[in-house]
Short mmCIF file of C-alpha atoms in Angstrom, two decimals:
data_model
loop_
_atom_site.label_atom_id
_atom_site.label_comp_id
_atom_site.label_asym_id
_atom_site.label_seq_id
_atom_site.Cartn_x
_atom_site.Cartn_y
_atom_site.Cartn_z
CA MET A 112 81.50 152.88 -8.47
CA THR A 113 81.66 149.52 -6.76
CA SER A 114 79.42 147.49 -4.86
CA SER A 115 79.59 145.35 -2.14
CA PRO A 116 78.82 141.57 -2.82
CA SER A 117 74.93 141.02 -2.82
CA GLN A 118 73.74 141.16 0.58
CA PRO A 119 70.06 140.08 2.12
CA GLN A 120 67.65 142.85 2.79
CA ARG A 121 67.60 143.35 6.68
CA VAL A 122 65.43 146.17 6.86
CA SER A 123 61.31 146.09 6.10
CA PRO A 124 60.04 148.08 2.81
CA LEU A 125 58.14 150.37 5.40
CA LEU A 126 61.54 151.21 7.00
CA TRP A 127 63.26 152.11 3.78
CA LEU A 128 60.32 154.07 2.91
CA THR A 129 60.65 156.12 6.13
CA VAL A 130 64.23 156.48 5.86
CA VAL A 131 63.82 157.88 2.13
CA VAL A 132 61.22 159.98 3.65
CA LEU A 133 63.07 161.22 6.43
CA ILE A 134 66.10 162.24 5.01
CA THR A 135 64.80 163.76 1.41
CA ILE A 136 62.52 166.33 3.39
CA ASN A 137 65.36 167.74 5.48
CA LEU A 138 67.39 168.76 1.72
CA ARG A 139 64.94 172.14 0.99
CA PRO A 140 63.75 173.94 4.18
CA PHE A 141 67.20 175.56 4.48
CA LEU A 142 66.94 177.01 0.71
CA SER A 143 63.03 177.76 1.12
CA ALA A 144 63.08 179.45 4.33
CA PRO A 145 65.08 182.47 3.73
CA GLY A 146 62.30 183.50 0.91
CA PRO A 147 59.66 184.64 2.77
CA LEU A 148 61.81 186.21 5.30
CA GLY A 149 63.56 188.34 2.20
CA PRO A 150 62.70 192.05 3.74
CA VAL A 151 63.22 191.18 7.14
CA ILE A 152 67.11 189.50 6.23
CA GLN A 153 67.78 192.45 3.97
CA ASN A 154 66.99 194.95 6.89
CA ALA A 155 68.95 193.24 9.33
CA THR A 156 72.28 192.61 7.19
CA GLY A 157 72.00 195.11 4.44
CA MET A 158 72.25 193.03 1.71
CA ASP A 159 70.46 193.85 -1.85
CA LEU A 160 68.75 191.62 -4.25
CA ARG A 161 71.74 190.06 -5.95
CA ALA A 162 73.68 189.54 -2.65
CA PHE A 163 70.22 188.06 -1.61
CA SER A 164 70.15 185.88 -4.65
CA TRP A 165 73.71 184.08 -3.02
CA LEU A 166 71.39 182.18 -0.55
CA THR A 167 70.18 180.04 -3.52
CA LEU A 168 72.98 180.58 -5.98
CA LEU A 169 75.43 179.32 -3.73
CA PRO A 170 73.89 176.15 -2.53
CA MET A 171 73.12 175.22 -5.65
CA VAL A 172 76.02 175.33 -7.60
CA LEU A 173 77.73 173.25 -4.79
CA MET A 174 74.95 170.81 -5.27
CA GLY A 175 76.13 170.60 -8.82
CA LEU A 176 79.64 170.13 -8.10
CA GLY A 177 78.65 167.86 -5.10
CA GLY A 178 76.87 165.40 -8.28
CA TRP A 179 79.94 165.80 -10.22
CA LEU A 180 82.34 164.47 -6.56
CA ALA A 181 79.16 162.28 -5.27
CA PRO A 182 80.69 158.90 -7.22
CA THR A 183 84.19 159.10 -5.78
CA ALA A 184 82.65 160.22 -2.10
CA LEU A 185 80.49 156.98 -2.85
CA GLN A 186 83.39 154.91 -3.54
CA ARG A 187 85.47 156.37 -0.75
CA MET A 188 83.28 156.44 2.09
CA GLY A 189 80.83 154.06 1.30
CA ALA A 190 76.59 154.98 1.18
CA ARG A 191 76.03 155.02 4.44
CA GLN A 192 79.29 157.19 5.91
CA ALA A 193 78.70 159.56 2.95
CA ILE A 194 74.76 160.29 3.78
CA VAL A 195 75.13 160.20 7.58
CA SER A 196 78.11 162.77 7.25
CA ALA A 197 75.95 164.99 4.79
CA LEU A 198 73.12 164.95 7.05
CA VAL A 199 75.55 166.15 9.80
CA LEU A 200 76.37 169.05 7.27
CA ILE A 201 73.19 170.25 6.89
CA ALA A 202 72.62 169.93 10.67
CA LEU A 203 75.63 172.31 11.39
CA GLY A 204 74.64 174.70 8.68
CA CYS A 205 71.08 175.06 10.08
CA ALA A 206 71.92 175.34 13.39
CA LEU A 207 74.92 178.10 12.81
CA ARG A 208 72.41 180.37 10.99
CA ILE A 209 71.31 181.10 14.89
CA ALA A 210 74.30 183.55 14.49
CA GLY A 211 73.35 184.87 11.24
CA ALA A 212 73.11 188.55 11.85
CA SER A 213 75.46 189.22 8.71
CA SER A 214 75.39 187.89 5.15
CA MET A 215 78.81 186.21 5.33
CA VAL A 216 77.68 184.10 7.89
CA LEU A 217 73.83 183.40 6.11
CA ILE A 218 75.88 182.60 2.96
CA ALA A 219 78.36 180.65 4.11
CA THR A 220 76.05 178.35 6.10
CA ALA A 221 74.17 178.14 3.02
CA GLY A 222 77.35 176.64 1.67
CA LEU A 223 77.33 174.08 4.35
CA CYS A 224 73.89 172.98 4.08
CA GLY A 225 74.43 172.94 0.04
CA ALA A 226 77.59 170.87 0.48
CA GLY A 227 75.34 168.77 2.62
CA VAL A 228 72.61 168.17 0.11
CA ALA A 229 75.02 167.79 -2.96
CA LEU A 230 75.78 164.56 -1.41
CA VAL A 231 72.57 163.14 -0.60
CA GLN A 232 70.32 163.97 -3.53
CA SER A 233 73.44 162.85 -5.67
CA ILE A 234 73.31 159.02 -4.31
CA LEU A 235 70.08 158.50 -2.81
CA PRO A 236 68.41 157.91 -6.37
CA GLY A 237 70.91 155.47 -7.08
CA LEU A 238 70.20 153.65 -3.96
CA ILE A 239 66.30 153.94 -4.73
CA LYS A 240 66.54 151.90 -8.03
CA ARG A 241 69.55 149.52 -6.34
CA GLN A 242 66.89 148.66 -3.07
CA SER A 243 63.04 149.27 -5.16
CA PRO A 244 64.25 147.84 -8.50
CA HIS A 245 60.50 146.84 -9.07
CA ASN A 246 59.29 149.99 -7.37
CA VAL A 247 61.36 152.55 -8.91
CA PRO A 248 58.59 155.13 -10.11
CA PHE A 249 56.53 154.93 -7.25
CA MET A 250 59.33 155.71 -5.15
CA MET A 251 60.87 158.37 -7.32
CA GLY A 252 57.61 160.13 -7.02
CA LEU A 253 58.19 159.31 -3.43
CA TYR A 254 61.44 160.99 -3.14
CA SER A 255 60.69 163.88 -5.21
CA ALA A 256 57.31 164.54 -3.18
CA ALA A 257 59.08 164.55 0.03
CA LEU A 258 62.03 167.36 -1.57
CA MET A 259 58.99 169.56 -1.94
CA GLY A 260 57.43 168.92 1.06
CA GLY A 261 60.25 169.83 2.99
CA GLY A 262 60.43 173.28 0.69
CA ALA A 263 57.02 173.71 1.70
CA PHE A 264 57.56 173.26 5.74
CA GLY A 265 60.09 175.47 5.17
CA ALA A 266 58.45 178.82 3.51
CA GLN A 267 55.77 178.18 5.76
CA LEU A 268 57.28 177.43 9.19
CA SER A 269 59.90 180.11 9.33
CA PRO A 270 57.44 183.12 9.29
CA LEU A 271 55.17 181.64 12.09
CA ALA A 272 58.41 181.07 14.03
CA ILE A 273 58.47 184.53 13.58
CA GLN A 274 54.68 185.37 14.57
CA TRP A 275 55.24 183.03 17.54
CA GLY A 276 58.16 185.09 18.92
CA MET A 277 61.11 183.84 17.40
CA SER A 278 63.78 185.77 16.19
CA TRP A 279 64.32 185.44 12.68
CA GLN A 280 67.56 183.59 12.78
CA ALA A 281 66.42 181.32 15.49
CA SER A 282 63.84 180.52 12.47
CA LEU A 283 66.35 179.76 10.16
CA ALA A 284 68.76 177.65 12.58
CA MET A 285 65.44 175.32 13.92
CA TRP A 286 65.77 173.55 10.63
CA ALA A 287 68.72 171.32 12.60
CA VAL A 288 65.85 169.54 14.64
CA PRO A 289 64.13 167.63 12.02
CA VAL A 290 67.77 166.54 10.60
CA VAL A 291 69.00 165.45 13.92
CA ILE A 292 65.99 163.34 14.27
CA ALA A 293 66.47 161.72 10.91
CA LEU A 294 70.10 160.95 11.50
CA PRO A 295 70.07 157.70 14.02
CA LEU A 296 67.15 156.16 12.13
CA ALA A 297 69.33 157.01 8.67
CA PHE A 298 72.65 155.22 10.40
CA TYR A 299 70.52 152.29 11.76
CA ALA A 300 68.47 151.47 8.51
CA LEU A 301 71.53 152.02 6.03
CA GLY A 302 74.13 149.99 7.72
CA ARG A 303 71.58 146.68 7.59
CA ILE A 304 71.12 146.96 3.87
CA GLY A 305 73.19 145.83 1.26
CA LEU A 306 74.81 149.16 -0.11
CA PRO A 307 77.85 149.84 -1.96
CA VAL A 308 80.88 149.78 0.31
CA PRO A 309 84.43 151.60 0.14
CA ALA A 310 86.61 150.75 -2.51
CA THR A 311 89.30 149.77 0.04
CA ALA A 312 86.92 146.78 1.43
CA ALA A 313 85.46 145.55 -1.39
CA THR A 314 87.71 142.96 -4.08
CA HIS A 315 89.06 143.51 -7.50
CA SER A 316 87.35 147.60 -7.40
CA GLN A 317 88.13 149.80 -10.18
CA PRO A 318 88.30 153.63 -9.95
CA VAL A 319 85.81 155.28 -10.06
CA ALA A 320 86.54 157.23 -12.76
CA SER A 321 85.57 153.93 -14.80
CA ASP A 322 81.80 154.26 -14.09
CA THR A 323 81.76 157.76 -15.04
CA ALA A 324 84.55 158.75 -17.53
CA TRP A 325 82.30 157.22 -20.37
CA LEU A 326 79.08 158.77 -19.35
CA MET A 327 80.94 162.28 -19.78
CA ARG A 328 81.60 161.00 -23.32
CA ARG A 329 78.06 160.47 -24.13
CA ARG A 330 76.45 163.14 -25.92
CA ARG A 331 72.97 162.11 -24.05
CA THR A 332 74.73 162.77 -20.97
CA TRP A 333 75.04 166.60 -21.64
CA LEU A 334 71.97 166.74 -22.82
CA LEU A 335 70.10 165.72 -19.75
CA VAL A 336 72.50 167.91 -17.94
CA LEU A 337 71.61 170.60 -20.17
CA SER A 338 67.77 170.59 -20.07
CA PHE A 339 67.69 169.85 -16.45
CA GLY A 340 69.33 172.54 -15.32
CA LEU A 341 67.65 174.71 -17.26
CA MET A 342 64.44 173.11 -16.62
CA ASN A 343 65.35 173.48 -12.56
CA GLY A 344 66.31 176.78 -12.89
CA GLY A 345 62.58 177.91 -12.75
CA TYR A 346 62.43 176.11 -9.48
CA ALA A 347 65.40 178.03 -7.98
CA SER A 348 63.96 181.19 -9.08
CA THR A 349 60.84 180.75 -7.71
CA VAL A 350 62.11 179.49 -4.51
CA ALA A 351 64.52 182.76 -4.26
CA TRP A 352 62.24 185.43 -5.36
CA LEU A 353 58.12 184.31 -5.04
CA ALA A 354 58.02 185.74 -1.87
CA PRO A 355 59.65 188.79 -2.40
CA PHE A 356 57.64 189.62 -5.76
CA TYR A 357 54.35 189.49 -4.00
CA GLN A 358 55.50 191.20 -1.13
CA THR A 359 56.13 194.09 -3.45
CA HIS A 360 52.44 193.76 -3.99
CA GLY A 361 51.66 194.19 -0.50
CA TRP A 362 51.90 190.66 0.50
CA THR A 363 52.78 189.93 4.32
CA ALA A 364 55.95 187.77 5.02
CA THR A 365 53.53 184.82 6.36
CA GLN A 366 50.80 185.64 3.56
CA SER A 367 53.69 185.15 0.68
CA GLY A 368 55.44 182.26 3.09
CA SER A 369 51.98 180.56 2.19
CA LEU A 370 51.92 181.04 -1.49
CA VAL A 371 55.43 179.29 -1.67
CA ALA A 372 54.00 176.56 0.84
CA ILE A 373 51.11 176.38 -1.87
CA LEU A 374 53.61 176.58 -4.51
CA SER A 375 55.74 173.54 -2.62
CA VAL A 376 52.46 171.20 -2.05
CA ALA A 377 51.55 171.26 -5.68
CA GLN A 378 55.31 170.14 -6.23
CA ALA A 379 54.80 167.53 -3.87
CA ALA A 380 51.61 165.98 -5.54
CA SER A 381 52.49 166.34 -8.54
CA ALA A 382 55.96 164.85 -7.90
CA LEU A 383 54.23 161.82 -6.55
CA ILE A 384 51.41 161.91 -8.81
CA MET A 385 52.81 162.46 -12.64
CA PRO A 386 55.38 159.32 -12.29
CA ALA A 387 52.57 157.08 -11.24
CA LEU A 388 51.00 158.35 -14.43
CA ALA A 389 53.94 157.81 -16.47
CA ALA A 390 54.90 154.64 -15.53
CA HIS A 391 52.46 152.52 -18.00
CA SER A 392 55.12 153.49 -20.67
CA THR A 393 58.92 153.80 -20.62
CA ASP A 394 58.24 156.85 -22.88
CA ARG A 395 58.20 160.02 -20.44
CA ARG A 396 58.15 162.32 -23.02
CA LEU A 397 54.56 163.38 -22.99
CA TRP A 398 54.09 163.86 -19.44
CA ILE A 399 57.55 165.82 -19.27
CA ILE A 400 55.86 168.17 -22.01
CA VAL A 401 52.95 168.52 -19.76
CA ALA A 402 54.88 169.39 -16.97
CA LEU A 403 56.56 172.04 -18.83
CA LEU A 404 54.23 173.79 -20.75
CA LEU A 405 52.21 174.02 -17.19
CA GLN A 406 55.44 176.11 -15.87
CA ALA A 407 55.13 178.04 -19.30
CA VAL A 408 51.49 179.11 -18.59
CA GLY A 409 52.08 179.71 -14.76
CA PHE A 410 55.24 182.10 -15.52
CA ALA A 411 53.41 183.75 -18.16
CA LEU A 412 50.56 184.40 -15.58
CA MET A 413 52.50 185.48 -12.77
CA ALA A 414 54.00 187.77 -15.41
CA LEU A 415 51.18 189.55 -17.45
CA TRP A 416 48.67 188.89 -14.24
CA PRO A 417 50.38 188.79 -10.88
CA THR A 418 47.18 189.77 -8.35
CA ALA A 419 44.33 188.38 -10.99
CA ALA A 420 44.00 184.81 -9.33
CA PRO A 421 47.82 184.19 -7.72
CA THR A 422 47.25 181.22 -5.99
CA LEU A 423 45.90 179.36 -9.55
CA SER A 424 48.78 180.80 -11.33
CA ILE A 425 51.05 179.44 -8.00
CA VAL A 426 49.37 175.80 -8.74
CA ILE A 427 49.78 175.77 -11.90
CA LEU A 428 53.56 176.46 -11.68
CA GLY A 429 53.68 174.19 -8.95
CA ILE A 430 52.60 171.32 -10.88
CA GLY A 431 54.50 171.78 -13.66
CA LEU A 432 57.94 172.07 -11.81
CA GLY A 433 57.29 169.19 -9.05
CA GLY A 434 55.94 166.78 -12.08
CA CYS A 435 59.01 167.81 -14.14
CA PHE A 436 61.69 167.27 -11.68
CA SER A 437 60.40 163.56 -10.38
CA LEU A 438 60.21 162.69 -14.11
CA TYR A 439 63.70 163.80 -14.98
CA MET A 440 64.73 161.86 -11.99
CA LEU A 441 63.21 158.73 -13.37
CA VAL A 442 64.21 159.36 -17.21
CA ALA A 443 68.01 159.64 -15.84
CA LEU A 444 67.39 156.20 -14.37
CA ASP A 445 65.61 154.69 -17.08
CA HIS A 446 69.02 155.13 -19.35
CA LEU A 447 70.68 152.40 -18.01
CA PRO A 448 69.68 148.70 -16.21
CA SER A 449 72.60 148.99 -14.10
CA PRO A 450 71.81 150.97 -10.73
CA THR A 451 75.27 151.76 -10.23
CA GLN A 452 75.41 153.12 -13.80
CA ALA A 453 72.13 154.84 -13.33
CA GLY A 454 73.16 156.37 -10.52
CA ALA A 455 76.25 157.88 -11.59
CA LEU A 456 74.37 159.14 -14.78
CA ASN A 457 71.24 160.68 -12.54
CA ALA A 458 74.57 162.28 -10.09
CA LEU A 459 76.30 163.72 -13.68
CA MET A 460 73.37 165.43 -14.72
CA GLN A 461 72.14 166.90 -10.69
CA GLY A 462 76.03 167.78 -10.27
CA GLY A 463 76.02 169.78 -14.23
CA GLY A 464 72.47 170.97 -13.67
CA PHE A 465 72.73 172.10 -10.52
CA ILE A 466 75.36 174.14 -11.53
CA LEU A 467 73.34 175.92 -14.54
CA ALA A 468 70.07 176.25 -12.40
CA ALA A 469 72.13 178.42 -9.62
CA LEU A 470 72.60 180.95 -12.36
CA ALA A 471 68.74 181.43 -12.62
CA PRO A 472 68.05 183.45 -9.70
CA TRP A 473 71.17 185.63 -10.20
CA ILE A 474 69.92 186.33 -13.73
CA VAL A 475 66.29 187.03 -12.97
CA ALA A 476 67.48 189.28 -10.13
CA GLN A 477 69.77 191.16 -13.21
CA LEU A 478 66.91 191.45 -14.94
CA GLN A 479 64.95 193.20 -12.20
CA GLN A 480 67.47 195.66 -11.36
CA LEU A 481 68.12 196.73 -15.26
CA SER A 482 63.98 196.89 -15.87
CA GLY A 483 62.95 197.79 -12.48
CA SER A 484 59.97 194.79 -12.58
CA TRP A 485 59.50 191.27 -12.10
CA THR A 486 57.89 190.71 -15.42
CA VAL A 487 61.07 190.66 -17.46
CA GLY A 488 62.28 188.04 -15.44
CA TRP A 489 59.18 185.59 -14.95
CA LEU A 490 58.69 185.75 -19.31
CA TYR A 491 62.52 185.03 -19.12
CA GLN A 492 61.82 181.62 -17.03
CA ALA A 493 58.49 180.98 -19.53
CA GLY A 494 60.52 181.21 -22.84
CA VAL A 495 63.00 178.63 -20.87
CA ALA A 496 60.19 176.01 -20.25
CA ALA A 497 59.28 176.19 -24.06
CA LEU A 498 62.76 175.71 -25.24
CA VAL A 499 63.36 172.79 -22.55
CA CYS A 500 60.13 171.16 -24.68
CA LEU A 501 62.46 170.75 -27.39
CA MET A 502 65.13 169.12 -26.00
CA VAL A 503 62.91 166.41 -24.17
CA ALA A 504 61.43 165.77 -27.63
CA GLN A 505 64.67 163.55 -28.35
CA PHE A 506 64.33 161.37 -25.05
CA ASN A 507 63.11 158.22 -27.24
CA PRO A 508 63.69 155.36 -25.02
CA LYS A 509 64.10 152.89 -28.26
CA HIS A 510 67.31 154.82 -28.59
CA TYR A 511 68.56 154.54 -24.81
CA ALA A 512 70.65 151.58 -25.73
CA ARG A 513 72.32 153.30 -28.77
CA GLU A 514 72.71 156.64 -27.30
CA MET A 515 74.29 155.05 -23.84
CA ARG A 516 76.31 152.25 -25.64
CA GLN A 517 79.52 151.79 -23.29
CA PRO A 518 82.55 151.69 -25.51
#
C-alpha cells in the first residue's frame, strides 16, 4: 500500500472519533439480527439449521476474503472511496432484505453486507493507527466497543420491531437506515484528512504486493491468523446460535434477543476497558489469556448449566469475547511501527481469521445435528479457547522485531 504525502489534519479529533464510531457501529447489526428471529425465519423460509448457519458463515468468509483483498482495494481506490463504497454495499444488502422471503435472498444479502464489512474492518484499523498514533489503545478499544454495540442493537431492536408491528423482513431491512445516515459524514471527514490515495495519484508507487508478500512469508503472520480465527469462531457461533439455543429452553424471540444484547454490551464494555488496562505495558499476553479463560468458563457454563444463571454466564462470555477481540486488533498493530505495514498485517490477520471463524457456526450446527444437543458444540468452543491460550503465550513483544524482520 502507498500513502500520499503528509497532509495537515483538517478535522477535529472529536469528528474523527465520531466518524469511527458511526462507521463501525454499522458493521454488525445485519449479522446479529437474524439469530433471535431464527424460528420465525425458519418457519417462513423452510431453512434448517445448516442452511440458517449460512447467514453467518457466508458473510464471515467474505470478511476473510475481503481482508486479503483490502490492500489492493486501498491502493487502487483510496481510503475514502473504498470505505464509502463498502458502506453503500452494506446499506444495499440490508435494504434488499425487505424482499427476504426466501432463503436465497437472505443468504445473498448476507453476502453483500459481508463484502462491505470486509473492506471497512480491514482498512479502518490501519487508518486509526495513522490518524491517532499516540492514542491507539483507546481508539482500538472504542472501535471494538462500537463494533460490539452495533451487534447489541441488531439483536435487541429487530425482535422488538416485530412486536411493534413490522414484518420480520422489515425488521432486518431497517438496518440500512443508520448506514445511510453515516455515509455523508464519512464521505466528508475521510476527504479532509491525509489518507492513503490510489496508486495512480501517488508518486513512485510500488505494487501492493510489496507491502504484503513479505508478511505472508512470516511465521508470526500465520500464527496471528490461526489464533485470531479460532478465537473469533466463538463469537460467530454465539451470534448464530445463542438465541436459538435459549429458545429451545422456552425463551421468546425478544427474551433471547435481550440475552444476545447483554452479551454484546458486555463485549463492548470489555472491548473498551481491556485495551486501556493493557496500555500500561507492550506485553498484552496476560490480558488476552484472561479473556480467553473467561470465554472457556462462559461456554462451559452454557453447556453444563444453561439455565442456572444465564445472564451471569453470558456476561462472563461477553467480557471474554470483547476483550479478546480488541486486544488482538491491538497486538497486530503492535507488531510493526509503520501504520501502513501494521494495517496490512491487521488486514491479513482478519482475512484468514474470519475465513476460519466462519466454519465455527457450521461445526456447532453439525455437532448439534449429530448429538441432538447443543452441549457438545459449546464444550467444543470452550476447548478452542483453551487451545488459543497456548498460541498467545508466544506473543512476546521483545521478539516482534525479529519475527517481523523484513527481507
